[in-house]
mmCIF file of C-alpha atoms in Angstrom:
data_model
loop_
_atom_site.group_PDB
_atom_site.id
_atom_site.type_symbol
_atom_site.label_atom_id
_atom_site.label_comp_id
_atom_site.label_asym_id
_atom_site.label_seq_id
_atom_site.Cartn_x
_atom_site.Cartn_y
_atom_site.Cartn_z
ATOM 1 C CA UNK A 16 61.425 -67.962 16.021
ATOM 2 C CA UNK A 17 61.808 -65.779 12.620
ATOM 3 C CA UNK A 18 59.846 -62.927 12.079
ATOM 4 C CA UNK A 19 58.762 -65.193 8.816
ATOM 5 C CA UNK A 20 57.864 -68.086 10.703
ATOM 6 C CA UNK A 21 55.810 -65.892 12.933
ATOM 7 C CA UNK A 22 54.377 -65.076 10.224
ATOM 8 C CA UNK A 23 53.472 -68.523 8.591
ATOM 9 C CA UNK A 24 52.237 -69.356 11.994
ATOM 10 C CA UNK A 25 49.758 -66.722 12.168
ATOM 11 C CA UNK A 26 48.835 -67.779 8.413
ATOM 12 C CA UNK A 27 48.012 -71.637 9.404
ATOM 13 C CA UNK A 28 46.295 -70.571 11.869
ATOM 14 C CA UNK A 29 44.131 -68.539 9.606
ATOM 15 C CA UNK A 30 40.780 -71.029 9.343
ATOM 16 C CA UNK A 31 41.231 -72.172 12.960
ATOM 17 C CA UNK A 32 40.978 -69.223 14.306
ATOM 18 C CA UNK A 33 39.905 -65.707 12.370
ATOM 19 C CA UNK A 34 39.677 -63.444 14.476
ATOM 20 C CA UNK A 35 40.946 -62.319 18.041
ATOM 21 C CA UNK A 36 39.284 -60.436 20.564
ATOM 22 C CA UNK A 37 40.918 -57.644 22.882
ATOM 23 C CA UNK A 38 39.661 -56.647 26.183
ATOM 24 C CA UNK A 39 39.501 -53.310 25.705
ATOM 25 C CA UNK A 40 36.790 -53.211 23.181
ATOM 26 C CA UNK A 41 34.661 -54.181 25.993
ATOM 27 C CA UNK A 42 35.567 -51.054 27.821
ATOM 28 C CA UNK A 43 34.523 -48.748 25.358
ATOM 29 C CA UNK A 44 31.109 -50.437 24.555
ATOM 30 C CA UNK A 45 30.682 -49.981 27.953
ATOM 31 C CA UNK A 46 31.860 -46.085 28.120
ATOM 32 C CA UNK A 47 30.551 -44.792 25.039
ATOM 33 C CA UNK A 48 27.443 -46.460 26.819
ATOM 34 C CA UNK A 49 28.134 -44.347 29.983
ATOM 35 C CA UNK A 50 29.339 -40.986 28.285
ATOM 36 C CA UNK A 51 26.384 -40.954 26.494
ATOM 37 C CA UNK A 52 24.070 -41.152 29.240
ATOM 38 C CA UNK A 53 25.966 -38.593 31.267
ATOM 39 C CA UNK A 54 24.681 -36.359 27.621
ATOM 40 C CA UNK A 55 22.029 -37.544 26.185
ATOM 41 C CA UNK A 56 19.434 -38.941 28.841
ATOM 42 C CA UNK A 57 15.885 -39.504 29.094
ATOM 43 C CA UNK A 58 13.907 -42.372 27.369
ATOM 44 C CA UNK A 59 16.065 -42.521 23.914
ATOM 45 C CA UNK A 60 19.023 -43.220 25.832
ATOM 46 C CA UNK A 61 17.168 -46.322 27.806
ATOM 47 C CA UNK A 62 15.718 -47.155 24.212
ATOM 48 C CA UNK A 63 19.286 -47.516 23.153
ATOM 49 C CA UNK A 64 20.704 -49.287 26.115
ATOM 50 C CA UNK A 65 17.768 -51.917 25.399
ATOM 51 C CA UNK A 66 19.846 -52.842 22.214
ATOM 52 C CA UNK A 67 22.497 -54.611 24.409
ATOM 53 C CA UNK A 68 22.479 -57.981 25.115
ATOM 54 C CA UNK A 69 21.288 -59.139 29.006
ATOM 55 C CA UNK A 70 22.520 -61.408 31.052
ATOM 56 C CA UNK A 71 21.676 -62.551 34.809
ATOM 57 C CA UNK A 72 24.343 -64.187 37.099
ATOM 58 C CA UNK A 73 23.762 -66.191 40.103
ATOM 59 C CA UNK A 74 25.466 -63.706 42.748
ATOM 60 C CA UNK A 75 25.581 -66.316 45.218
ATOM 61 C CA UNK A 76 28.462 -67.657 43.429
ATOM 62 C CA UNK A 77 30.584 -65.525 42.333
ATOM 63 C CA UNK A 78 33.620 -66.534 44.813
ATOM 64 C CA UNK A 79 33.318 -62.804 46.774
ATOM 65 C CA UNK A 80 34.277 -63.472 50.671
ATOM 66 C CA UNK A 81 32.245 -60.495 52.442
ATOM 67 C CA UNK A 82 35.079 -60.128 55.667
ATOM 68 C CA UNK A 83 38.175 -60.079 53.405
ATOM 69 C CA UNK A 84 36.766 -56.151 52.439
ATOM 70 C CA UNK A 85 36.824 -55.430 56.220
ATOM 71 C CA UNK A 86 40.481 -53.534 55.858
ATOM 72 C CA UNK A 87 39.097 -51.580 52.713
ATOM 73 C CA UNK A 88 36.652 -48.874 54.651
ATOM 74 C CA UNK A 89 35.218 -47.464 50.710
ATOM 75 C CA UNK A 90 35.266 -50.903 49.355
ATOM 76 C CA UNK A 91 31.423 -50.820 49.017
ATOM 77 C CA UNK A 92 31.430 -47.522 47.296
ATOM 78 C CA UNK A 93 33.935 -48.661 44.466
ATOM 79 C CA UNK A 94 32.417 -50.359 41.523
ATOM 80 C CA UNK A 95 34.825 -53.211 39.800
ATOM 81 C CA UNK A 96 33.028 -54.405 36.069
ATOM 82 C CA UNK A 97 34.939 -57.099 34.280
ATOM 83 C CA UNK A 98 35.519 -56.787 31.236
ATOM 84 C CA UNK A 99 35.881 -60.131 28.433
ATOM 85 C CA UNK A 100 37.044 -60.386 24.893
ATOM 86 C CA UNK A 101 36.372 -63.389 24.265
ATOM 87 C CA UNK A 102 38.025 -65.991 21.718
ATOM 88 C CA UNK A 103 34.285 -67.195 20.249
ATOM 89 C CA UNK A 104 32.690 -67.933 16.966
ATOM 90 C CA UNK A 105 28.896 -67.504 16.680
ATOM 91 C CA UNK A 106 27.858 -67.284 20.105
ATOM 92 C CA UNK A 107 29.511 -70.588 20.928
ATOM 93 C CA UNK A 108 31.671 -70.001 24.402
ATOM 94 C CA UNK A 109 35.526 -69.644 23.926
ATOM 95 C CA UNK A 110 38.669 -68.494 25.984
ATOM 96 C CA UNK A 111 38.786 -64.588 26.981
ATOM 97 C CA UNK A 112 42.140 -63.492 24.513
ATOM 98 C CA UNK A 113 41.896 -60.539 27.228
ATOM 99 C CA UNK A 114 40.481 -59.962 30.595
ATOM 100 C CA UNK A 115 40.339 -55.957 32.330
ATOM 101 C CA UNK A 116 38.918 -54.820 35.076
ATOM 102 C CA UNK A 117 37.098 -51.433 34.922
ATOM 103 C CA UNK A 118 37.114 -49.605 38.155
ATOM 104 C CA UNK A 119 34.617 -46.438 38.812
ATOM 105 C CA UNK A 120 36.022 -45.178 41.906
ATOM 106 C CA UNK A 121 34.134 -42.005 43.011
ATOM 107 C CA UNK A 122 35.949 -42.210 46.526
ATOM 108 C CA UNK A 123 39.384 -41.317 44.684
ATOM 109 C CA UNK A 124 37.871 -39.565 41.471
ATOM 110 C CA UNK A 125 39.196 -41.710 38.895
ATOM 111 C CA UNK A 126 38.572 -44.545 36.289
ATOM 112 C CA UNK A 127 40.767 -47.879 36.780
ATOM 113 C CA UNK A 128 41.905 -50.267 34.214
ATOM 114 C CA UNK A 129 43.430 -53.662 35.381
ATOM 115 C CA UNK A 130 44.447 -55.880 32.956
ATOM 116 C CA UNK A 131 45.052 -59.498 34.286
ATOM 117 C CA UNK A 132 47.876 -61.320 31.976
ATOM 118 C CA UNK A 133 45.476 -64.534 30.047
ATOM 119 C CA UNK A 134 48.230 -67.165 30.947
ATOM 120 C CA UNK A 135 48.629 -66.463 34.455
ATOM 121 C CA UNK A 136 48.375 -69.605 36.130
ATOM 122 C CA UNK A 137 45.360 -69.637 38.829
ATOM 123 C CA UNK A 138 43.374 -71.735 40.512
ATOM 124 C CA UNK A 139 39.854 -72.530 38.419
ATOM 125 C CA UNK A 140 37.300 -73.921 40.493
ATOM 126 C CA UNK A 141 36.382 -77.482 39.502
ATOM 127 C CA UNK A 142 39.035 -77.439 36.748
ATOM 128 C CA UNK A 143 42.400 -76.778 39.062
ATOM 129 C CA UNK A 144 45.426 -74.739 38.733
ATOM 130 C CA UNK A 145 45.175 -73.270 34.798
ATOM 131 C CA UNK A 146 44.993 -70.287 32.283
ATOM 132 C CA UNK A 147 42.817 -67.773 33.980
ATOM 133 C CA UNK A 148 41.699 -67.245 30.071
ATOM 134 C CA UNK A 149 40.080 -70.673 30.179
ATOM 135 C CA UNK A 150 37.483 -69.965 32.836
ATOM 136 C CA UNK A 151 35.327 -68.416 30.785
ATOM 137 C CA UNK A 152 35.658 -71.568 28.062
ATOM 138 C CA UNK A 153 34.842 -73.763 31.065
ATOM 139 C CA UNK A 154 31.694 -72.013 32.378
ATOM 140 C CA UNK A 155 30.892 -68.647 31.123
ATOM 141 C CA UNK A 156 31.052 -65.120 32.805
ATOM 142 C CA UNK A 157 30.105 -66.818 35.958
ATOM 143 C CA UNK A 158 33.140 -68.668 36.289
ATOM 144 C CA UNK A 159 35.461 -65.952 34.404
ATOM 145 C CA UNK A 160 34.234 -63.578 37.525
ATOM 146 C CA UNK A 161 34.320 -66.070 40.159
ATOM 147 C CA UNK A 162 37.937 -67.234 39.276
ATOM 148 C CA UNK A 163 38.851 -63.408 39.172
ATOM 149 C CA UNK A 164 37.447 -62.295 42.619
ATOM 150 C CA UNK A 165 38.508 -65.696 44.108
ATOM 151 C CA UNK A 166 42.158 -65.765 42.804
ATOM 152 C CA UNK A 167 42.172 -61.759 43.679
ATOM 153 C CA UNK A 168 40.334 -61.001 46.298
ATOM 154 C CA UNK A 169 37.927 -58.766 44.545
ATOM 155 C CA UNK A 170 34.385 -58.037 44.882
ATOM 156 C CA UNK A 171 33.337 -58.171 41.128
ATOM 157 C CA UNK A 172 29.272 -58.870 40.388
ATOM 158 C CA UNK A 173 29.097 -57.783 36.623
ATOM 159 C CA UNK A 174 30.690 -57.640 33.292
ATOM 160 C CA UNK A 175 30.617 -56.741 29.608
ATOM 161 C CA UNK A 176 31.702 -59.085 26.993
ATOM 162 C CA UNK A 177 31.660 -57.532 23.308
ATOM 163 C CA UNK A 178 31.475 -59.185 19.444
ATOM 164 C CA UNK A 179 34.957 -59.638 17.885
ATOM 165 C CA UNK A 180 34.445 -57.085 14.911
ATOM 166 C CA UNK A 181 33.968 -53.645 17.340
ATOM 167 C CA UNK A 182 37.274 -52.888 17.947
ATOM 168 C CA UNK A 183 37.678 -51.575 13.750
ATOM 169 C CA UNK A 184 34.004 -50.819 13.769
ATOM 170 C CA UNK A 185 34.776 -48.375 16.663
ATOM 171 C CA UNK A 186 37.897 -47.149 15.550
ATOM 172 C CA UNK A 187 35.916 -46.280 11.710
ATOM 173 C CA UNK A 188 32.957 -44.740 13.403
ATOM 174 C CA UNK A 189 34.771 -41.899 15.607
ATOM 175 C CA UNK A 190 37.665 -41.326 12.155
ATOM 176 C CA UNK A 191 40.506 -43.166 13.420
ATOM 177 C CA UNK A 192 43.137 -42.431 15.870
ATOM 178 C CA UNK A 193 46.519 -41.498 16.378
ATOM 179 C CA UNK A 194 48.861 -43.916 17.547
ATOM 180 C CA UNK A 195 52.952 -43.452 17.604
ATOM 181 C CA UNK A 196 54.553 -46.422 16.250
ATOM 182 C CA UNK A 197 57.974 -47.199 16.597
ATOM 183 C CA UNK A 198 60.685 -48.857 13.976
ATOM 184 C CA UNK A 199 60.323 -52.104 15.379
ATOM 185 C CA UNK A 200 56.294 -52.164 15.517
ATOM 186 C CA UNK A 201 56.680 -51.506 11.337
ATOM 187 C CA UNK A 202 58.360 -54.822 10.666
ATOM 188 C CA UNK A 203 55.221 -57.066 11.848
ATOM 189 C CA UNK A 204 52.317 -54.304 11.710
ATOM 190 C CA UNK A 205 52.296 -54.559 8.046
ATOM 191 C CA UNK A 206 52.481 -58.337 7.582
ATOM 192 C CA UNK A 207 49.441 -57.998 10.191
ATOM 193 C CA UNK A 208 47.733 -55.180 8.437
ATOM 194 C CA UNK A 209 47.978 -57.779 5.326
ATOM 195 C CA UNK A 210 46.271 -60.380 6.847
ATOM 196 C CA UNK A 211 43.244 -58.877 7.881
ATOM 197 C CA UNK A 212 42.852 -57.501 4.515
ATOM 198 C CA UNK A 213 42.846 -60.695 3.142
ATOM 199 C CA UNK A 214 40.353 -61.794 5.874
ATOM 200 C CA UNK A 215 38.305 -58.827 6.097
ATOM 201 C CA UNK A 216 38.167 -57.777 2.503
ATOM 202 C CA UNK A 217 39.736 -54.128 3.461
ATOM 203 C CA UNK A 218 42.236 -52.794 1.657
ATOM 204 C CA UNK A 219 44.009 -50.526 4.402
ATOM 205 C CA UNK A 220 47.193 -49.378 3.577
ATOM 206 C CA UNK A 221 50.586 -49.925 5.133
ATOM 207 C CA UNK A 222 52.374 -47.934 7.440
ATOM 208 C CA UNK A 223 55.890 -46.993 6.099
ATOM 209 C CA UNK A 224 57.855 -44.579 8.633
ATOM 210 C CA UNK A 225 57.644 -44.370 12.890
ATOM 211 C CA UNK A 226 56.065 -41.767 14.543
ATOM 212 C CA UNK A 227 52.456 -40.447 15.443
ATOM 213 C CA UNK A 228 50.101 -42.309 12.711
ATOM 214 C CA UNK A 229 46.480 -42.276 11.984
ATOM 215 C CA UNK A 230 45.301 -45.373 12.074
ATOM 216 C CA UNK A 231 42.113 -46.489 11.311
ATOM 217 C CA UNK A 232 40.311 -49.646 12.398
ATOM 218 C CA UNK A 233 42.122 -52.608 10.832
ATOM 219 C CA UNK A 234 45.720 -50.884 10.943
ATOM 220 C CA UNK A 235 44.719 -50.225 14.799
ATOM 221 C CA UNK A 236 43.674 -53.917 15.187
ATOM 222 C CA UNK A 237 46.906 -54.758 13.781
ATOM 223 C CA UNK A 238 48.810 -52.788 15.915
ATOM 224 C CA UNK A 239 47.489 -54.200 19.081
ATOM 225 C CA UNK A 240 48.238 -57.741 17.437
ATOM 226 C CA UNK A 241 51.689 -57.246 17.662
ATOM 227 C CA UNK A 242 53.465 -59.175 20.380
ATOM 228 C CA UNK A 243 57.031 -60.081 18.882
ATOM 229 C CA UNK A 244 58.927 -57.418 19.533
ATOM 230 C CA UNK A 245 61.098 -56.701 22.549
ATOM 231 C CA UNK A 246 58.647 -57.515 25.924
ATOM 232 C CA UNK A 247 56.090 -60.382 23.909
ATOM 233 C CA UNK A 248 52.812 -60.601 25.511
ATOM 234 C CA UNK A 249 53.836 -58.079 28.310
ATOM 235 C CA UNK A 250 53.993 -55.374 25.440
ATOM 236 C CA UNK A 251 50.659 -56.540 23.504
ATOM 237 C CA UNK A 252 49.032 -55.780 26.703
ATOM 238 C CA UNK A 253 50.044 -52.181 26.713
ATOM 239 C CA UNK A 254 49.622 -51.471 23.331
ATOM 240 C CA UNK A 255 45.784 -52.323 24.262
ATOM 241 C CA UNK A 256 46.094 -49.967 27.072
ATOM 242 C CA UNK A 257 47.737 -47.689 24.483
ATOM 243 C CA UNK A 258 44.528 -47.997 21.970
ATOM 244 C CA UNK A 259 41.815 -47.959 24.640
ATOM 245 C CA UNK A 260 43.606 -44.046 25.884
ATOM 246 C CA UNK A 261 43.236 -43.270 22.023
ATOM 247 C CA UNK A 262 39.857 -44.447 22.117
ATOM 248 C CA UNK A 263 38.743 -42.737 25.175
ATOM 249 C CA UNK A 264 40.249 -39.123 24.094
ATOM 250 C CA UNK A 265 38.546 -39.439 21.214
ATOM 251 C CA UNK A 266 35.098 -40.135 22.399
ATOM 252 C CA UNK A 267 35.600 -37.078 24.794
ATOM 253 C CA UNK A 268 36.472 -34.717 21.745
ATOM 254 C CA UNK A 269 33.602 -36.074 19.651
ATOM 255 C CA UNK A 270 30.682 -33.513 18.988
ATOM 256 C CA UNK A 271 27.446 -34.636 21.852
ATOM 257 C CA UNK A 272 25.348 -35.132 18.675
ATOM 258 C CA UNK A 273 27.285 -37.835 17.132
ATOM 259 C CA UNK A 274 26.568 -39.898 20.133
ATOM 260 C CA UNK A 275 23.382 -41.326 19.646
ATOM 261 C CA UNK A 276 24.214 -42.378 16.094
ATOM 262 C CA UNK A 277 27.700 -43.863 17.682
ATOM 263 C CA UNK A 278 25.671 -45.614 20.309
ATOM 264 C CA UNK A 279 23.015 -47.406 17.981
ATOM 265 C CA UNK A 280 25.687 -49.100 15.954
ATOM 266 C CA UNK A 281 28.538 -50.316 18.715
ATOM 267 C CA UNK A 282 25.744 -51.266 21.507
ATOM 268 C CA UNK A 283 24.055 -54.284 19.656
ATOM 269 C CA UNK A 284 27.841 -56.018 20.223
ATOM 270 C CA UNK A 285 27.736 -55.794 23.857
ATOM 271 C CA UNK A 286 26.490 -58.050 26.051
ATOM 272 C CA UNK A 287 26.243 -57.235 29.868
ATOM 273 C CA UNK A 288 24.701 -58.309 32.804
ATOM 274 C CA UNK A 289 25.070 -54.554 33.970
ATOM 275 C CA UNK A 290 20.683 -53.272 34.072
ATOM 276 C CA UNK A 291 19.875 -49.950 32.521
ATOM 277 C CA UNK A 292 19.216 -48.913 35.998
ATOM 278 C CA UNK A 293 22.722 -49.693 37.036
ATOM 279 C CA UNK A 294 24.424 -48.029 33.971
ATOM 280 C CA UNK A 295 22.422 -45.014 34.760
ATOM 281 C CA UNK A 296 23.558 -45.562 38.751
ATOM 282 C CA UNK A 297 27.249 -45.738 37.253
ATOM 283 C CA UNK A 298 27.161 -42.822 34.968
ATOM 284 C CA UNK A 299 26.197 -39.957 37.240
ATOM 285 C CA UNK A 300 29.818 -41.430 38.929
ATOM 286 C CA UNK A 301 31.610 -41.347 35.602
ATOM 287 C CA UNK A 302 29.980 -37.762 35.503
ATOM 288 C CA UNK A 303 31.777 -36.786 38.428
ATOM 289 C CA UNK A 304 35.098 -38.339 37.805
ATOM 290 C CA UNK A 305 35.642 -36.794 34.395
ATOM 291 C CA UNK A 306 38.367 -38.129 31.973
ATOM 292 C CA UNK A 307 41.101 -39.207 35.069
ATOM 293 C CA UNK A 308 41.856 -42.901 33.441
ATOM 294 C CA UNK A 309 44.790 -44.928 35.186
ATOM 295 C CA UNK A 310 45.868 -48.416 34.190
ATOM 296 C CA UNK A 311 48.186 -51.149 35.609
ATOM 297 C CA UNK A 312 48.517 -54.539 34.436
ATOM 298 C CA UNK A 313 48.909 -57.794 37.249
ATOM 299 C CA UNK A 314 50.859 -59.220 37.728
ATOM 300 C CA UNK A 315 52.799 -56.634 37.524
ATOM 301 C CA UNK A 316 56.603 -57.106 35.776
ATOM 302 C CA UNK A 317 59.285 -58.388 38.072
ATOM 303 C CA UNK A 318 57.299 -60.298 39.648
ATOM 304 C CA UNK A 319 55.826 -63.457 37.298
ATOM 305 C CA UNK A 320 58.301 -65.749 34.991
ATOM 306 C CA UNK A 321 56.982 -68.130 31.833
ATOM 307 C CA UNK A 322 57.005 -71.909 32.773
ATOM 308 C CA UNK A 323 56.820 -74.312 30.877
ATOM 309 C CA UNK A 324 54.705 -77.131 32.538
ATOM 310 C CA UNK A 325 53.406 -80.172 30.485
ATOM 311 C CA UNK A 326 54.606 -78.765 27.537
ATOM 312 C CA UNK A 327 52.393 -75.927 28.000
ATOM 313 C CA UNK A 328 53.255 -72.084 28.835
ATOM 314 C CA UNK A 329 52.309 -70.203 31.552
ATOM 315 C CA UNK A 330 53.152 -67.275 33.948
ATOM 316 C CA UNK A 331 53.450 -68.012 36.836
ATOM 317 C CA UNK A 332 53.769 -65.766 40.033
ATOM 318 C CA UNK A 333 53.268 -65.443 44.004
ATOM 319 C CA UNK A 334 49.352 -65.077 44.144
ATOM 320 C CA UNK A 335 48.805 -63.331 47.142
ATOM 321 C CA UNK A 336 52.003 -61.168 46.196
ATOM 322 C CA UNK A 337 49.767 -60.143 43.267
ATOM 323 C CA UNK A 338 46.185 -59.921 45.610
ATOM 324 C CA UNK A 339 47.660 -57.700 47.559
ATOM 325 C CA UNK A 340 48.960 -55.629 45.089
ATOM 326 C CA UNK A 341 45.549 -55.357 43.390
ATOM 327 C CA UNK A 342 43.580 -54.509 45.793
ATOM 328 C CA UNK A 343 45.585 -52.178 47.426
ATOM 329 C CA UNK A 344 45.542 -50.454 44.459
ATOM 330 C CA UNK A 345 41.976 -51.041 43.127
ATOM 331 C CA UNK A 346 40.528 -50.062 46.670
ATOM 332 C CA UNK A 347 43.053 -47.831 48.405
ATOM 333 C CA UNK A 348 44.382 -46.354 45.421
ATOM 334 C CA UNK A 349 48.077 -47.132 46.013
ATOM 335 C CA UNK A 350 50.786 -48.352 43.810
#
């Protein structure tokens, strides 16, 4: 397919479907939400986490198997969050675009991120082998997690699902950030930066040489849109990676006092089924880790291939190849 015809494509598809969400805004509304706890504190932070959106989950079903964590000794002690964006329009449920996992691991002293590819082909309980991005179309968080932890042997009970618009609202609120973009990204991150002027009513300007640019929300939007260049889908998924490291520096160089201003704006767009109690529980963690963020993507390259089955794409791969690979890294911290 042209670059043109991409192009078109993404034009015709304009009405259908306006906007797209990426996983990794849900990260940050959760971590500004944690960073700023670790500073601020006290009853104005706890006013502020009230702006988020609660949800409860029925724990019972959430597809974890107690005895498969009897190899991993700290499994208890390591927290796994998942973290949605989801492909919805005003509230109504749609397909997560992107699904991460956000480890706090005190045990090893670092922050995971493990992004799951949103056409692997998995097993979906009550729906059969499909997109792991439609579980959450199909039932909710509930089955999003419970096809997660089932498929991957993981022991996830909550997540964080954020509004499309927070990755440029973000991005605006802490100035931008500084992204190097390469010759090829410039041929479609324009044509993209286009669009969502035209949809957003910005008028952000185009980028016109490679290199380390400062991009601000809707150029940085556009830039993790990209995906048709050399590595498709594979690459999309580390340019999010690539934005949320941006992202995260940039919080951590922010002055403390900008955070409670930061925090009233972005929280209102997440919705968690994390408590204020637990966020609090989880940031004295965070506190201790510091800024060590490491991030792997399953399954990993070499070993999925696209299929095409009914007409319809997906990757497909050896699933307990790819369980075993997780959790060996999630919980014993090997790669």
């Amino acid at each position: 397919m042209s670059k043109n015809q991409n192009i078109n494509e993404m034009k015709r598809k304009k009405k259908k479907k306006k906007k797209k969400s990426l996983g990794f805004k849900i990260l940050m509304g959760l971590l500004f939400t944690l960073l700023a706890v670790l500073i601020i504190g006290g009853g104005y932070i706890i006013g502020i986490l009230s702006k988020m959106e609660k949800t409860k989950l029925n724990t019972e079903d959430l597809g974890i198997i107690e005895e498969e964590f009897d190899q991993y000794k700290n499994a208890n002690k390591i927290t796994n969050i998942a973290l949605f964006g989801v492909d919805s329009v005003s509230g109504e449920g749609g397909r997560s675009d992107s699904i991460m996992v956000a480890t706090v691991d005190p045990v090893h002293k670092k922050l995971k991120i493990t992004s799951i590819m949103r056409d692997s082909y998995v097993y979906i309980d009550g729906y059969g082998q499909d997109k792991i991005n439609h579980a959450y179309a199909y039932g909710g968080p509930e089955l999003a997690i419970k096809t997660i932890n089932e498929n991957f042997g993981l022991n996830i009970e909550n997540y964080a699902t954020v509004d499309f618009s927070s990755l440029p609202i973000i991005i605006n609120l802490l100035g931008g950030i500084d992204i190097e973009i390469t010759s090829d990204e410039i041929e479609y991150i324009n044509e993209y930066i286009n669009h969502l002027n035209s949809l957003e009513g910005t008028s952000s300007a185009n980028i016109y040489s490679p290199g380390v640019q400062h991009l601000d929300g809707i150029q940085a939007l556009a830039y993790s849109r990209i995906r048709y260049t050399a590595g498709g889908d594979f690459e999309r998924t580390q340019r999010h990676r690539t934005v949320l490291n941006a992202l995260f520096d940039k919080v951590l160089s922010s002055p403390v006092t900008s955070y409670p201003a930061l925090l009233n704006d972005l929280l209102p767009y997440v919705e968690t089924s994390l408590s204020t109690t637990e966020i609090l529980s989880l940031a004295t963690d965070v506190a201790r880790i510091g800024n060590n963020l490491e991030q792997d993507r399953f399954p990993r390259d070499g070993y999925a291939e696209g299929a095409n089955i009914d007409g319809i794409y997906y990757l497909t791969f050896d699933i307990e190849t790819a369980k075993q690979q997780m959790r060996e890294y999630i919980f014993n911290d090997i790669r």
